[in-house]
PDB file of C-alpha atoms in Angstrom:
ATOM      1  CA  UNK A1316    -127.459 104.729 105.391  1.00  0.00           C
ATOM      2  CA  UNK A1317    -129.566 107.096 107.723  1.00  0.00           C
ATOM      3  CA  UNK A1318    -128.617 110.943 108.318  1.00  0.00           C
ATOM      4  CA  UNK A1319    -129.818 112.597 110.966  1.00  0.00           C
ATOM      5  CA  UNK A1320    -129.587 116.448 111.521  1.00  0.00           C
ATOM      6  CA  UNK A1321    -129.705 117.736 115.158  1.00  0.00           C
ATOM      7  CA  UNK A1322    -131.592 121.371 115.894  1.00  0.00           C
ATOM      8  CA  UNK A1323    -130.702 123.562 118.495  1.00  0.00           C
ATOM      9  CA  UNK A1324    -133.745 124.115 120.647  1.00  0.00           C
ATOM     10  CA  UNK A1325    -134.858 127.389 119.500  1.00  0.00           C
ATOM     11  CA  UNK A1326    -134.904 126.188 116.567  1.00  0.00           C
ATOM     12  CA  UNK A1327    -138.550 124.199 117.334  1.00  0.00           C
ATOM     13  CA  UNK A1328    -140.070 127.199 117.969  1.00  0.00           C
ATOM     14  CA  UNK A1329    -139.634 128.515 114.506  1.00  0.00           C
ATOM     15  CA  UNK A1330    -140.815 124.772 113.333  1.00  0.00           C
ATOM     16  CA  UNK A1331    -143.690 124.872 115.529  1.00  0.00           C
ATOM     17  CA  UNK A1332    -145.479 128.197 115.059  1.00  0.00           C
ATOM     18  CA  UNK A1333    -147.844 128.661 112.491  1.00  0.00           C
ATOM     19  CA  UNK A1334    -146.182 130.487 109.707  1.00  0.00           C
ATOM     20  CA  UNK A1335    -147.877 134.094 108.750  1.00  0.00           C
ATOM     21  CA  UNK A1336    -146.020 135.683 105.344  1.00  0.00           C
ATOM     22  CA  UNK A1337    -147.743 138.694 106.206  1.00  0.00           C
ATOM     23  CA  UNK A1338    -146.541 141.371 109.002  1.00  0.00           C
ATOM     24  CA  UNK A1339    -146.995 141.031 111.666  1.00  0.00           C
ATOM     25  CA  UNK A1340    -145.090 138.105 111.391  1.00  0.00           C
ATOM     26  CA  UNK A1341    -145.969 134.995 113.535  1.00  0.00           C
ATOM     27  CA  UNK A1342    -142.715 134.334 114.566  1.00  0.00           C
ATOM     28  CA  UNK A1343    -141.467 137.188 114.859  1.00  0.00           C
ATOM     29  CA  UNK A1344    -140.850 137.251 118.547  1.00  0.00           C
ATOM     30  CA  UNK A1345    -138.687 133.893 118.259  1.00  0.00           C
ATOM     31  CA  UNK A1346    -136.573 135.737 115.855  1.00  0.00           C
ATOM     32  CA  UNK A1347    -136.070 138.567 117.820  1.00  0.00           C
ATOM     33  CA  UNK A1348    -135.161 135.964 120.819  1.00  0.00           C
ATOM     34  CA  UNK A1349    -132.651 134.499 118.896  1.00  0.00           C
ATOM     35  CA  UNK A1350    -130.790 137.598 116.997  1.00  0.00           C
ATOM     36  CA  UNK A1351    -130.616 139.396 120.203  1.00  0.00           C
ATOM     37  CA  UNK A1352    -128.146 136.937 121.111  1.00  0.00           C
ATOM     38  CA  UNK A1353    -124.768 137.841 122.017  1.00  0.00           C
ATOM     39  CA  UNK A1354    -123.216 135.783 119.190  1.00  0.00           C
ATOM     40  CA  UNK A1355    -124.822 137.843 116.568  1.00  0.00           C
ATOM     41  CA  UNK A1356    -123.719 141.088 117.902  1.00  0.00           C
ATOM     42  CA  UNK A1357    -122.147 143.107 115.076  1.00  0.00           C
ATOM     43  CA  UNK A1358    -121.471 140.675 111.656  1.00  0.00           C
ATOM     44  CA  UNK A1359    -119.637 138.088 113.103  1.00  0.00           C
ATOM     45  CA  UNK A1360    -119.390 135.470 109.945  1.00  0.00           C
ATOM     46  CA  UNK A1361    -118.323 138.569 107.906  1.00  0.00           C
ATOM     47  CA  UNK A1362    -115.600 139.563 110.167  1.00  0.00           C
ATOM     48  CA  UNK A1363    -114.789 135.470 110.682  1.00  0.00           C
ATOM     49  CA  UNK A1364    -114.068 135.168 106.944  1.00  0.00           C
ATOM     50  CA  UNK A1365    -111.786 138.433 106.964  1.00  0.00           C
ATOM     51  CA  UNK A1366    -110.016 136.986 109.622  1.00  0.00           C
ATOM     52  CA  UNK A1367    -109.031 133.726 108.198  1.00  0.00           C
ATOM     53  CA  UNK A1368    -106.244 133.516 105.525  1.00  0.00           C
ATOM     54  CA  UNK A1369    -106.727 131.573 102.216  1.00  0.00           C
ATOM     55  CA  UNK A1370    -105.994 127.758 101.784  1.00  0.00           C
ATOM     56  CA  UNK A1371    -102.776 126.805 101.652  1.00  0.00           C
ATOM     57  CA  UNK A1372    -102.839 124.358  98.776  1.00  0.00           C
ATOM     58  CA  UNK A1373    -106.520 125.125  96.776  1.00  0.00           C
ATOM     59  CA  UNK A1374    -108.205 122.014  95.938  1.00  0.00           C
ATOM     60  CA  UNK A1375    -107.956 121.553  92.335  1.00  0.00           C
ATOM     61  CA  UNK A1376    -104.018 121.471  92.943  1.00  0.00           C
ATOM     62  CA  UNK A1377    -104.465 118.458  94.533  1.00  0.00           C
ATOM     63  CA  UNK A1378    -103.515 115.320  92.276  1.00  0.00           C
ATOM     64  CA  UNK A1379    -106.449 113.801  90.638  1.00  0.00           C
ATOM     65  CA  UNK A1380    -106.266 110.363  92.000  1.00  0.00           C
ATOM     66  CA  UNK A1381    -105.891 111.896  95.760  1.00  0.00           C
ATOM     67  CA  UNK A1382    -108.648 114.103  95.309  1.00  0.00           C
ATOM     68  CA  UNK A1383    -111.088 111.266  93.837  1.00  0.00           C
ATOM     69  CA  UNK A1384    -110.360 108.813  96.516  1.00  0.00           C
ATOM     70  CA  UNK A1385    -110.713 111.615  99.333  1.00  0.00           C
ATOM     71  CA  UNK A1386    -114.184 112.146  98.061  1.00  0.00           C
ATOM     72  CA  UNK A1387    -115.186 108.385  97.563  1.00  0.00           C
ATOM     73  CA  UNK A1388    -113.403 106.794 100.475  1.00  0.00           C
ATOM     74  CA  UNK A1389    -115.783 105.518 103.055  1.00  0.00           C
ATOM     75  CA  UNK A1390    -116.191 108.270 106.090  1.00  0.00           C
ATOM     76  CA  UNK A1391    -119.274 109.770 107.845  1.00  0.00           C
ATOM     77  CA  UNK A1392    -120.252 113.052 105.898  1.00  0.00           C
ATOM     78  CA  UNK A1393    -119.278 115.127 109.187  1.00  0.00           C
ATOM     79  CA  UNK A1394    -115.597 113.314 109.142  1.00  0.00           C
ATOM     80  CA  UNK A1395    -115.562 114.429 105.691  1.00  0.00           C
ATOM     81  CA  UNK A1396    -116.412 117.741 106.298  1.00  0.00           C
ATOM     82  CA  UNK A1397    -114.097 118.281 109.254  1.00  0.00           C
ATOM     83  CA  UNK A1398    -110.951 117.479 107.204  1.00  0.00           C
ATOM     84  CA  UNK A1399    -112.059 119.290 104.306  1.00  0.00           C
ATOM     85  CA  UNK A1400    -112.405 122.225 106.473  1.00  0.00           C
ATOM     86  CA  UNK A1401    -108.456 121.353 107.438  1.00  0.00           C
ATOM     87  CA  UNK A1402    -107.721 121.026 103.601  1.00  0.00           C
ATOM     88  CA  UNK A1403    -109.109 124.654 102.918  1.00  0.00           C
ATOM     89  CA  UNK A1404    -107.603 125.959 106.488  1.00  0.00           C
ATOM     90  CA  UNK A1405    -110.900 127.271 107.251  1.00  0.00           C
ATOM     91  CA  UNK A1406    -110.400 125.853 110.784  1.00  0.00           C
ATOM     92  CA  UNK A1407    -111.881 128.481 113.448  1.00  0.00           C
ATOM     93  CA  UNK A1408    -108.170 128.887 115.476  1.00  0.00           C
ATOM     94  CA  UNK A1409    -108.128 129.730 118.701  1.00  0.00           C
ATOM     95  CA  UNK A1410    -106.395 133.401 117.743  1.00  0.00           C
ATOM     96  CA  UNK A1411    -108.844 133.961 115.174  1.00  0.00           C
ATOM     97  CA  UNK A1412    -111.627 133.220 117.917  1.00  0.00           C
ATOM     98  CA  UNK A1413    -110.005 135.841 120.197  1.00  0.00           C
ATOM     99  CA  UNK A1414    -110.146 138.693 117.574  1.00  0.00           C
ATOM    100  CA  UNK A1415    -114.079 137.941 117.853  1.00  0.00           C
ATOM    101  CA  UNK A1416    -114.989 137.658 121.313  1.00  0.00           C
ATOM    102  CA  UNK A1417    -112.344 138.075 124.225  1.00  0.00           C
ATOM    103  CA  UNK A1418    -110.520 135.208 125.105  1.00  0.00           C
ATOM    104  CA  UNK A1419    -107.031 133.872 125.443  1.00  0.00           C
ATOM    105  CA  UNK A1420    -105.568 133.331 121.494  1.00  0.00           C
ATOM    106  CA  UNK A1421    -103.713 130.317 123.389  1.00  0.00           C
ATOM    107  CA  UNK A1422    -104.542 126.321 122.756  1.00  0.00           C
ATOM    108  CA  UNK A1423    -106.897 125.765 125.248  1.00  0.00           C
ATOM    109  CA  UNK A1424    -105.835 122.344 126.297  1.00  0.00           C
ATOM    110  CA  UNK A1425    -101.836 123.353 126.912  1.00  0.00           C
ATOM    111  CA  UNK A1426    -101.863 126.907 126.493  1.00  0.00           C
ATOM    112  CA  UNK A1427     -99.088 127.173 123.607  1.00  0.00           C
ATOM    113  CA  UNK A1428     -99.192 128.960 120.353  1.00  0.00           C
ATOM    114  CA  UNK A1429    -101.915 127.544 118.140  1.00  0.00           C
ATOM    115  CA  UNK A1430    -101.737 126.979 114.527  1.00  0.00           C
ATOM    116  CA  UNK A1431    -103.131 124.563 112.073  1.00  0.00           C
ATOM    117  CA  UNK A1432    -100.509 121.573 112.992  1.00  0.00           C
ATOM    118  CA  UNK A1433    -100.870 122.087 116.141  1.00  0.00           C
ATOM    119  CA  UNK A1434    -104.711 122.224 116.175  1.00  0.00           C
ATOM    120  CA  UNK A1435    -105.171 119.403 114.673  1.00  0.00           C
ATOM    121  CA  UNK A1436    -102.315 116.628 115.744  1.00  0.00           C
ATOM    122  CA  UNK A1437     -99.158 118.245 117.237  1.00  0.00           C
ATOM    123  CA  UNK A1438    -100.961 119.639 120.833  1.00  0.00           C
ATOM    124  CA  UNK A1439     -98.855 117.366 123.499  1.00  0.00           C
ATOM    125  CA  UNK A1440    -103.286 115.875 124.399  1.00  0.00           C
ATOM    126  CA  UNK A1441    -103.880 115.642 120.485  1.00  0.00           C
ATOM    127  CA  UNK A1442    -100.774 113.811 119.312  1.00  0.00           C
ATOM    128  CA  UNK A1443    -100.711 110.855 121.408  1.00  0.00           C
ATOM    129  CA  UNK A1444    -103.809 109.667 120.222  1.00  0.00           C
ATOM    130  CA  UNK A1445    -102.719 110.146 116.690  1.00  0.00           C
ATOM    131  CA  UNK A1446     -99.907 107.806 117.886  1.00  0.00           C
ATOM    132  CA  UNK A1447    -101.753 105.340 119.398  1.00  0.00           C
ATOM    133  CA  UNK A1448    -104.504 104.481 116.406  1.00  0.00           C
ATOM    134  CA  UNK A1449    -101.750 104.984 113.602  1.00  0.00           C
ATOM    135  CA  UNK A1450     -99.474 102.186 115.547  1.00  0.00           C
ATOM    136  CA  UNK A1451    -103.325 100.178 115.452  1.00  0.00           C
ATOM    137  CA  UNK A1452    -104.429 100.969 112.345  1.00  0.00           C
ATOM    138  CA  UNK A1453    -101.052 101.559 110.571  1.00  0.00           C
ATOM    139  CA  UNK A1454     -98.167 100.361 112.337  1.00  0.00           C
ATOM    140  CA  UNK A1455     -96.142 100.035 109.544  1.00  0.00           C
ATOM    141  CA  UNK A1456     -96.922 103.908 108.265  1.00  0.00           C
ATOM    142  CA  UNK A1457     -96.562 107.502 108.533  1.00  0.00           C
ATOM    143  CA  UNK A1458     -93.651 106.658 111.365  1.00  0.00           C
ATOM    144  CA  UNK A1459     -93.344 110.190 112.349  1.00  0.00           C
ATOM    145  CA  UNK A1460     -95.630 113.081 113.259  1.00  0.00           C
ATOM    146  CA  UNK A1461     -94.009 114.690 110.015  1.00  0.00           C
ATOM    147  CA  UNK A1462     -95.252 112.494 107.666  1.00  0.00           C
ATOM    148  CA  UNK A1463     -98.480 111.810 108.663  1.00  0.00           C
ATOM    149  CA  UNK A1464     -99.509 115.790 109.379  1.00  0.00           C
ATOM    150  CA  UNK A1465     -98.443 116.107 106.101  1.00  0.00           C
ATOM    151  CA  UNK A1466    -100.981 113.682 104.758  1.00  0.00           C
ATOM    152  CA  UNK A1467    -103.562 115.286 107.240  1.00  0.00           C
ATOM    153  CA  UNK A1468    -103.408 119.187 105.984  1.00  0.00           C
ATOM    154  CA  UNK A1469    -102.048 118.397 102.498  1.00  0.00           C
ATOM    155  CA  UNK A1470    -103.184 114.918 101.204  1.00  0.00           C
ATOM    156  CA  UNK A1471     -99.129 114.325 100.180  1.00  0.00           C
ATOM    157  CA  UNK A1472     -96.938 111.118 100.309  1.00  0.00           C
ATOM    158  CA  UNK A1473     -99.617 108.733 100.830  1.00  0.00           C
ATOM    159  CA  UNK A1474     -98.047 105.319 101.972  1.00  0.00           C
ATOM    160  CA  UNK A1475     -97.592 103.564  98.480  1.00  0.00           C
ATOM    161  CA  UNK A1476     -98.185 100.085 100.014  1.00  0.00           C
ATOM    162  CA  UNK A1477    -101.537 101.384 101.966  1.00  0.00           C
ATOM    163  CA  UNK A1478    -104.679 101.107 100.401  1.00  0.00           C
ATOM    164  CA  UNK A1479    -104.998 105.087 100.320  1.00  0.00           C
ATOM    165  CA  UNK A1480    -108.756 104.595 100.776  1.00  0.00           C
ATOM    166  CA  UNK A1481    -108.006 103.127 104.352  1.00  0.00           C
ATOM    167  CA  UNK A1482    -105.746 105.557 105.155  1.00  0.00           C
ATOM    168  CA  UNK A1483    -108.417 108.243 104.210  1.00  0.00           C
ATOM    169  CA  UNK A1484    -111.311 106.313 106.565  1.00  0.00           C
ATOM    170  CA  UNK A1485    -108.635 106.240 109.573  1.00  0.00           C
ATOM    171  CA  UNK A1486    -107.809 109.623 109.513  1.00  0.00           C
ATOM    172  CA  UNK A1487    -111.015 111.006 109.088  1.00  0.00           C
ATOM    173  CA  UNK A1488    -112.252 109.206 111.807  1.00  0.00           C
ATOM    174  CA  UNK A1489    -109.776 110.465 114.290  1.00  0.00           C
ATOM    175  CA  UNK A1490    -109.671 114.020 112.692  1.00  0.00           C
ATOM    176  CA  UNK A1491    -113.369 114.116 113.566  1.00  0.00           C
ATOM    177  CA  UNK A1492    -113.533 112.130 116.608  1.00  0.00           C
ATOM    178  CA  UNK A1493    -110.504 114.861 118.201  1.00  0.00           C
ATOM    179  CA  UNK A1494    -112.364 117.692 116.655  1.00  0.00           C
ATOM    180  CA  UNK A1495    -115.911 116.728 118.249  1.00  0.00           C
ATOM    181  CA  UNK A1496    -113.952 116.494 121.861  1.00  0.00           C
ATOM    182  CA  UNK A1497    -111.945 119.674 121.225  1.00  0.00           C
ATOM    183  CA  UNK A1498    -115.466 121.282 120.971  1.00  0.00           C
ATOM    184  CA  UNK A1499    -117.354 119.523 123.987  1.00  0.00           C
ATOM    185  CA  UNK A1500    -114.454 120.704 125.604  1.00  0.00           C
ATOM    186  CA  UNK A1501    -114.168 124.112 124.823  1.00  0.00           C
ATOM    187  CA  UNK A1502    -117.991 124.871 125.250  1.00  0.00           C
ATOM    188  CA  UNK A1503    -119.975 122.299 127.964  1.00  0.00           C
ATOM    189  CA  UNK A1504    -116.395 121.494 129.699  1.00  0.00           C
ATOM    190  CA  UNK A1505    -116.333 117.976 129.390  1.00  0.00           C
ATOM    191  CA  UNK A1506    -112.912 116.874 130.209  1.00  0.00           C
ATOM    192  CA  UNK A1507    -110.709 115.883 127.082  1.00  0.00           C
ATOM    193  CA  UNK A1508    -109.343 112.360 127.730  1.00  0.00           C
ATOM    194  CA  UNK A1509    -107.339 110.630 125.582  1.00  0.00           C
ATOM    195  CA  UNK A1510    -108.140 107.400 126.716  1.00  0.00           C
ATOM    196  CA  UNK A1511    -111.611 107.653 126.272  1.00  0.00           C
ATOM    197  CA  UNK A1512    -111.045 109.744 122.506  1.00  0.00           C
ATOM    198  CA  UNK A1513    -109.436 106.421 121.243  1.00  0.00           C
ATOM    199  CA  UNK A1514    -111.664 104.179 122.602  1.00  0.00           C
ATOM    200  CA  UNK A1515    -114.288 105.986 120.308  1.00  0.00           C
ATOM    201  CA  UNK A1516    -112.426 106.079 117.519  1.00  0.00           C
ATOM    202  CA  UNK A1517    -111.711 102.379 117.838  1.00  0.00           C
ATOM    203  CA  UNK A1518    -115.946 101.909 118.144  1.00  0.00           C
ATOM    204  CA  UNK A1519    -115.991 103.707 115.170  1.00  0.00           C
ATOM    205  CA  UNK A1520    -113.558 102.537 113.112  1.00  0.00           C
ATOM    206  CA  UNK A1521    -115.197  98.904 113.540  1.00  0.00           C
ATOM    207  CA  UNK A1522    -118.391 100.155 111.224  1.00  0.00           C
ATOM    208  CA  UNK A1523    -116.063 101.030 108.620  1.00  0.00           C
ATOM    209  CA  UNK A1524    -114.562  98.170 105.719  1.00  0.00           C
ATOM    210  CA  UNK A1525    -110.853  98.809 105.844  1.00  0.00           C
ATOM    211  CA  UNK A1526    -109.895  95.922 103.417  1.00  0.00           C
TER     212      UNK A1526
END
């Protein structure tokens, strides 16, 4: 399996200059370009982490078996990442966000209050499409938004007659399939369409073996 890592552009500028350890430094001006940007005005990952509040259930309270299988189920190392970041709440909410950089502390898609359940399923654009690959995937499961947000942000009452390792794969490939389209949302605008957010988790889904 191949892994790719994508750069942001300014990145090739530090990657292409010739490096000089000794002042002055080669790339110096590149660096200067990219720390006088607006996002690193004042410590912004420091201020981030005061602003978030600890996970609600720490991993190693998590049941051995669950744990195992969450880390050996087959997902795409980003998918994996994305829910872990759920697990741990370490999710960048919208009125976390605001207490950074002005902006409404609102969901962006309908405007209501935003928490962690919301963020991630209950939003009236997010849920549906939970709906609509569960009743695919797992018609016969997690019947209510209850029961499977509380397999989402807390790994509890998996199905007992679903292999757990499928239910891991399908979640984590619509946890990080919503989360990528949250994002292209929120910063280049692209509209956030369910239709089309279910039609690419269903493409991906078909790489994975479910069985």
């Amino acid at each position: 399996m191949y892994r790719t890592v994508d750069l942001q552009p300014w990145i090739w500028d530090l990657i292409g200059e010739r490096f000089d350890p000794l002042p002055p430094c080669s790339f110096a001006p590149s660096l200067a370009t990219w720390w006088s940007h607006p996002f690193w005005a004042g410590p912004v990952s420091l201020n981030y982490r005061l602003f978030q509040t600890p996970g609600s259930l720490p991993p190693h309270r998590y049941p051995h078996k669950l744990i195992k299988a969450f880390w050996t189920a087959p997902m795409l190392p980003n998918g994996r990442t994305t829910w872990y970041k759920v697990l741990s709440n370490t999710i960048p909410l919208q009125h976390i966000l605001a207490k950074m950089h002005p902006q409404a502390p609102t969901c962006i898609h309908c405007h209501q209050h935003e928490d962690l359940a919301h963020f991630v399923s209950q939003c009236p654009l997010k849920l549906p499409i939970w709906e609509a690959v569960l009743a695919m995937y797992v018609p016969l499961h997690f019947l209510t938004p209850t029961c499977h947000l509380d397999f989402l942000l807390y790994l509890r009452h998996p199905p007992p007659r679903l292999p757990l390792k499928r239910a891991l794969t399908i979640f984590s490939i619509t946890l990080h399939t919503i989360w990528s389209h949250h994002w292209q949302y929120k910063i280049h605008g692209v509209p956030f369409q369910g239709h089309r957010i279910v039609r690419a988790i269903v493409n991906q889904v078909r790489s994975f073996p479910l069985d």
